[in-house]
Amino acid sequence: MKNILIGQSGGPTAVINSSLAGVIDAGLRSEKIDKIYGMVGGIEGLLNKDLTELSDKMGENELRLLKQTPSSFLMSCRKKLKDYKDDEETYVKIFDILKEYNISHFFYIGGNDSMDTVDKLSRYASETGSAITFSGVPKTIDNDLPLTDHTPGYGSAAKFVANTVRALAQDTTVYKMPSVIILEIMGRNAGWLTAAASLGNSENVLGTDIICLPERPFDAEKFLSKVERNIASGKFPIISISEGIKDKNGKYISEGVSLKGEADGFAHANLGGVGRVIEKLISDNLKIKTRTIELSTLQRCFSPMASMCDVEEAFLAGSSAARFSFDGQSAFMPCFNRVSDNPYKIEISANPVSQIANLERTVPDNMISADGMGITSEFISYARPLILGEPNLVYKDGVLEFLVR
Amino acid sequence: MKNILIGQSGGPTAVINSSLAGVIDAGLRSEKIDKIYGMVGGIEGLLNKDLTELSDKMGENELRLLKQTPSSFLMSCRKKLKDYKDDEETYVKIFDILKEYNISHFFYIGGNDSMDTVDKLSRYASETGSAITFSGVPKTIDNDLPLTDHTPGYGSAAKFVANTVRALAQDTTVYKMPSVIILEIMGRNAGWLTAAASLGNSENVLGTDIICLPERPFDAEKFLSKVERNIASGKFPIISISEGIKDKNGKYISEGVSLKGEADGFAHANLGGVGRVIEKLISDNLKIKTRTIELSTLQRCFSPMASMCDVEEAFLAGSSAARFSFDGQSAFMPCFNRVSDNPYKIEISANPVSQIANLERTVPDNMISADGMGITSEFISYARPLILGEPNLVYKDGVLEFLVR
């Protein structure tokens, strides 16, 4: 009989624990598996031998609550391993601990950096003839992992952003005085989540169509003239801005924006994030009431607004990783392959983690509008299925119930 | 056969349209009522004869969607009427329009200022022998109307705040490095909504216990020492701050906070709202990672997080106003009287609007902790029932469906 070890790494999401539940559930069902351990605080916790036994604590009710608990149940870390050639000591220590706990299958739930850890550990295992399998399980609200159609965590963050846009847009219809809201959205290098603001639009609620993604350089003049046209049309009160937008010279707009060269019109960034810079740009140049809303970490943790599709796929990513792993595969991450948009259908394959680690997938050209400040119907067709469905959540005393260690 | 006229005024809430649905529903069911009109943009819309007929548009499906649509379906205004002795012309104009449309029952959904409008119009009606009845329907996320146990709109805003505290608190458990979040919450003069942050706490999630209400002067030194104690305890990562807190001299903290007299330690307010001022106070004096989150208007419009109790009571406030009004009462607002907390039970009475207009009800002493920076169990017993229950919402394409004019 062998044991499982699971860790979580990087920033959390609303459904990262659903993937954890998926691995645990598969482990509990497998006759080959004895104990299931969690490392507390990712690879850092492992190095401190901070392990917790999960197999004796997880019944049906616990797994159900785990699926709706945001944040990383096992805590997280941001540690990156050095190459084993530069720091073999750390690898020896890790593999000694894995041996001590009789671990046969190692799972690491995370994003690009976490896949680097899986890649490095599995290379060292090959090198040293270890039979332990190493599996990545995808997770990120940024949706920027390559080789997979999309990533668990994205759908729920996208659903929260879309419903926020919609509620805020409706709120602005109250008074006749026009106003705009700058919505600052997470995603430093990839604009997937910012693009999801568009999913809040419908026939009768037109919330946003100025959507500034990090995939396109920010042009202040073109931006202001589009804002002016939108104000004139009386629709689209919301401007959706990725925190990571840059000017044509690659300078982050959050550090300040130049309107007509450095000599005039600088709005500096001491105001907070990119939202405040854009707010000042608009208030300095157009006469309109402007307000910035930063959704901050709510985007990644507001699990009452999780997407059913996302919760179930996150679970599936975990249970598939376990299944591939029990079948002997290693150094892989389960990836979603889209079969069709409508009806929405995916298949799952195990792809080499070495082709995923440290790489980023940004929004492709065909999903970005010609003016670079909006999205196309290709994006809508792609993203819509990922926010569908409302999970049947367990509340207690009016607040969502969580499973806490 | 007579007609009904309904308006909405002041800031919107997640359930103000549920009250509108309540009046409409009662009107449709009454054999005495022919047509139901809405004034578009409150009393200002009425003065411009901007009326819309509602009776021919509202079936069961529309009313259901109306109940889950945030913001004011009929738009709003912030106009206050002068006393009729100073501006009889406006009153004559209003009553001429009411006569033209054969209005017998006038309903105005709003807060303290809106009740002033109801009060003034009903006084003028008495004075001139008009038979039209004037009814207020309570609405405000601030929960600050007198003579009623609580106000529709509060429960849903409170539920959103409580669930936000809970999700954010859970999110902070991810890394070992301690950090605090400043949550800036609406409520300029009354701390009811800020106090509701405490409803996010439970046995296993301790989100917030520093809760600064406008009812108590803010003392920077005492505050910092409580923050320090909390950091040391490792619990309670969230500090809940009302936008309206003031120092002992009555100066808004959002304008800057003095730590030890004017000579040293000023943190100025050019940073944004009160949250940023408190953030700077903490970062200047304690070594801890601090982040401010302003929930902004999301607090009043995020209807996916509405409280079932609130949605139903808002509807009941509207339908009760109609019932009292059809029975001939005027110059009143339906008020909730709490019969018991557990099981939660209320009764409804029609109280004189003259005793409500322009008055504010703040959080009473027995609900505020002795140190002035927290709440007591009396508050929890009072507020808990108001956030209970999750309405059965209608989604389409992953976003909440709204009814839009």
GROMACS .gro file of C-alpha atoms in nm, chain A residues 10-12 40 50 69-72 75-78 159-160 162-164 166-168 170-171 173-176 199 204-205 276 291 293-298 300-302 304-305 384 387-388 390 395 397-402 404, chain B residues 10-12 40 50 69-72 75-78 159-160 162-164 166-168 170-171 173-176 199 204-205 276 291 293-298 300-302 304-305 384 387-388 390 395 397-402 404:
model
  110
   10GLY     CA    1   0.070   3.019  -0.572
   11GLY     CA    2  -0.233   3.249  -0.538
   12PRO     CA    3  -0.561   3.086  -0.438
   40VAL     CA    4   0.089   2.256   0.479
   50ASP     CA    5   0.470   2.001   0.802
   69THR     CA    6  -1.430   2.684   0.038
   70PRO     CA    7  -1.217   2.953  -0.126
   71SER     CA    8  -0.848   3.007  -0.059
   72SER     CA    9  -0.596   2.724  -0.020
   75MET     CA   10  -0.202   2.699   0.266
   76SER     CA   11   0.038   2.802  -0.006
   77CYS     CA   12   0.389   2.927  -0.076
   78ARG     CA   13   0.571   3.101  -0.357
  159LYS     CA   14  -1.845   3.495  -1.334
  160PHE     CA   15  -1.787   3.727  -1.037
  162ALA     CA   16  -1.928   3.963  -1.516
  163ASN     CA   17  -2.199   3.982  -1.250
  164THR     CA   18  -2.023   4.277  -1.088
  166ARG     CA   19  -2.383   4.394  -1.462
  167ALA     CA   20  -2.488   4.504  -1.112
  168LEU     CA   21  -2.275   4.820  -1.128
  170GLN     CA   22  -2.761   4.872  -1.353
  171ASP     CA   23  -2.677   5.087  -1.051
  173THR     CA   24  -2.900   5.397  -1.441
  174VAL     CA   25  -3.048   5.550  -1.127
  175TYR     CA   26  -2.970   5.915  -1.190
  176LYS     CA   27  -2.979   6.106  -1.514
  199LEU     CA   28  -1.983   3.863  -2.022
  204ASN     CA   29  -3.088   4.489  -2.203
  205VAL     CA   30  -2.779   4.563  -1.992
  276ARG     CA   31  -0.670   5.572  -1.022
  291ARG     CA   32  -1.514   5.650  -0.987
  293ILE     CA   33  -1.356   5.028  -0.818
  294GLU     CA   34  -1.076   4.780  -0.744
  295LEU     CA   35  -1.216   4.433  -0.697
  296SER     CA   36  -0.887   4.331  -0.539
  297THR     CA   37  -0.866   3.978  -0.399
  298LEU     CA   38  -1.245   3.942  -0.398
  300ARG     CA   39  -1.024   3.515  -0.654
  301CYS     CA   40  -1.209   3.430  -0.334
  302PHE     CA   41  -1.577   3.526  -0.367
  304PRO     CA   42  -2.070   3.251  -0.335
  305MET     CA   43  -2.044   3.357  -0.701
  384ARG     CA   44  -1.947   3.196  -2.196
  387ILE     CA   45  -1.935   3.077  -1.625
  388LEU     CA   46  -2.251   2.871  -1.666
  390GLU     CA   47  -2.484   2.804  -1.015
  395TYR     CA   48  -2.511   2.838   0.385
  397ASP     CA   49  -2.660   3.161   0.946
  398GLY     CA   50  -2.668   3.357   0.620
  399VAL     CA   51  -2.300   3.305   0.534
  400LEU     CA   52  -2.138   3.046   0.310
  401GLU     CA   53  -2.000   2.755   0.511
  402PHE     CA   54  -1.630   2.672   0.474
  404VAL     CA   55  -1.123   2.497   0.770
  415GLY     CA   56  -3.262   5.844  -0.308
  416GLY     CA   57  -2.987   5.584  -0.343
  417PRO     CA   58  -3.089   5.240  -0.471
  445VAL     CA   59  -3.960   5.812  -1.402
  455ASP     CA   60  -4.256   6.166  -1.721
  474THR     CA   61  -3.318   4.355  -1.022
  475PRO     CA   62  -3.095   4.595  -0.828
  476SER     CA   63  -3.100   4.973  -0.871
  477SER     CA   64  -3.417   5.178  -0.914
  480MET     CA   65  -3.486   5.581  -1.179
  481SER     CA   66  -3.439   5.816  -0.888
  482CYS     CA   67  -3.378   6.176  -0.789
  483ARG     CA   68  -3.251   6.363  -0.488
  564LYS     CA   69  -2.531   3.980   0.375
  565PHE     CA   70  -2.295   4.092   0.098
  567ALA     CA   71  -2.067   3.958   0.584
  568ASN     CA   72  -1.990   3.712   0.304
  569THR     CA   73  -1.719   3.943   0.171
  571ARG     CA   74  -1.567   3.581   0.532
  572ALA     CA   75  -1.421   3.517   0.186
  573LEU     CA   76  -1.144   3.777   0.235
  575GLN     CA   77  -1.029   3.291   0.435
  576ASP     CA   78  -0.813   3.428   0.152
  578THR     CA   79  -0.493   3.229   0.549
  579VAL     CA   80  -0.301   3.128   0.237
  580TYR     CA   81   0.044   3.257   0.329
  581LYS     CA   82   0.213   3.257   0.665
  604LEU     CA   83  -2.186   3.855   1.077
  609ASN     CA   84  -1.402   2.851   1.239
  610VAL     CA   85  -1.368   3.181   1.049
  681ARG     CA   86  -0.650   5.477   0.272
  696ARG     CA   87  -0.440   4.663   0.195
  698ILE     CA   88  -1.069   4.734  -0.006
  699GLU     CA   89  -1.353   4.977  -0.079
  700LEU     CA   90  -1.670   4.789  -0.159
  701SER     CA   91  -1.815   5.107  -0.306
  702THR     CA   92  -2.159   5.084  -0.467
  703LEU     CA   93  -2.133   4.703  -0.493
  705ARG     CA   94  -2.603   4.838  -0.253
  706CYS     CA   95  -2.639   4.663  -0.589
  707PHE     CA   96  -2.488   4.314  -0.570
  709PRO     CA   97  -2.678   3.787  -0.649
  710MET     CA   98  -2.598   3.804  -0.276
  789ARG     CA   99  -2.859   3.774   1.208
  792ILE     CA  100  -2.945   3.805   0.633
  793LEU     CA  101  -3.100   3.459   0.641
  795GLU     CA  102  -3.090   3.265  -0.027
  800TYR     CA  103  -2.973   3.336  -1.418
  802ASP     CA  104  -2.597   3.278  -1.963
  803GLY     CA  105  -2.422   3.280  -1.627
  804VAL     CA  106  -2.536   3.629  -1.524
  805LEU     CA  107  -2.831   3.732  -1.309
  806GLU     CA  108  -3.128   3.834  -1.520
  807PHE     CA  109  -3.271   4.184  -1.468
  809VAL     CA  110  -3.509   4.676  -1.746
   0.00000   0.00000   0.00000
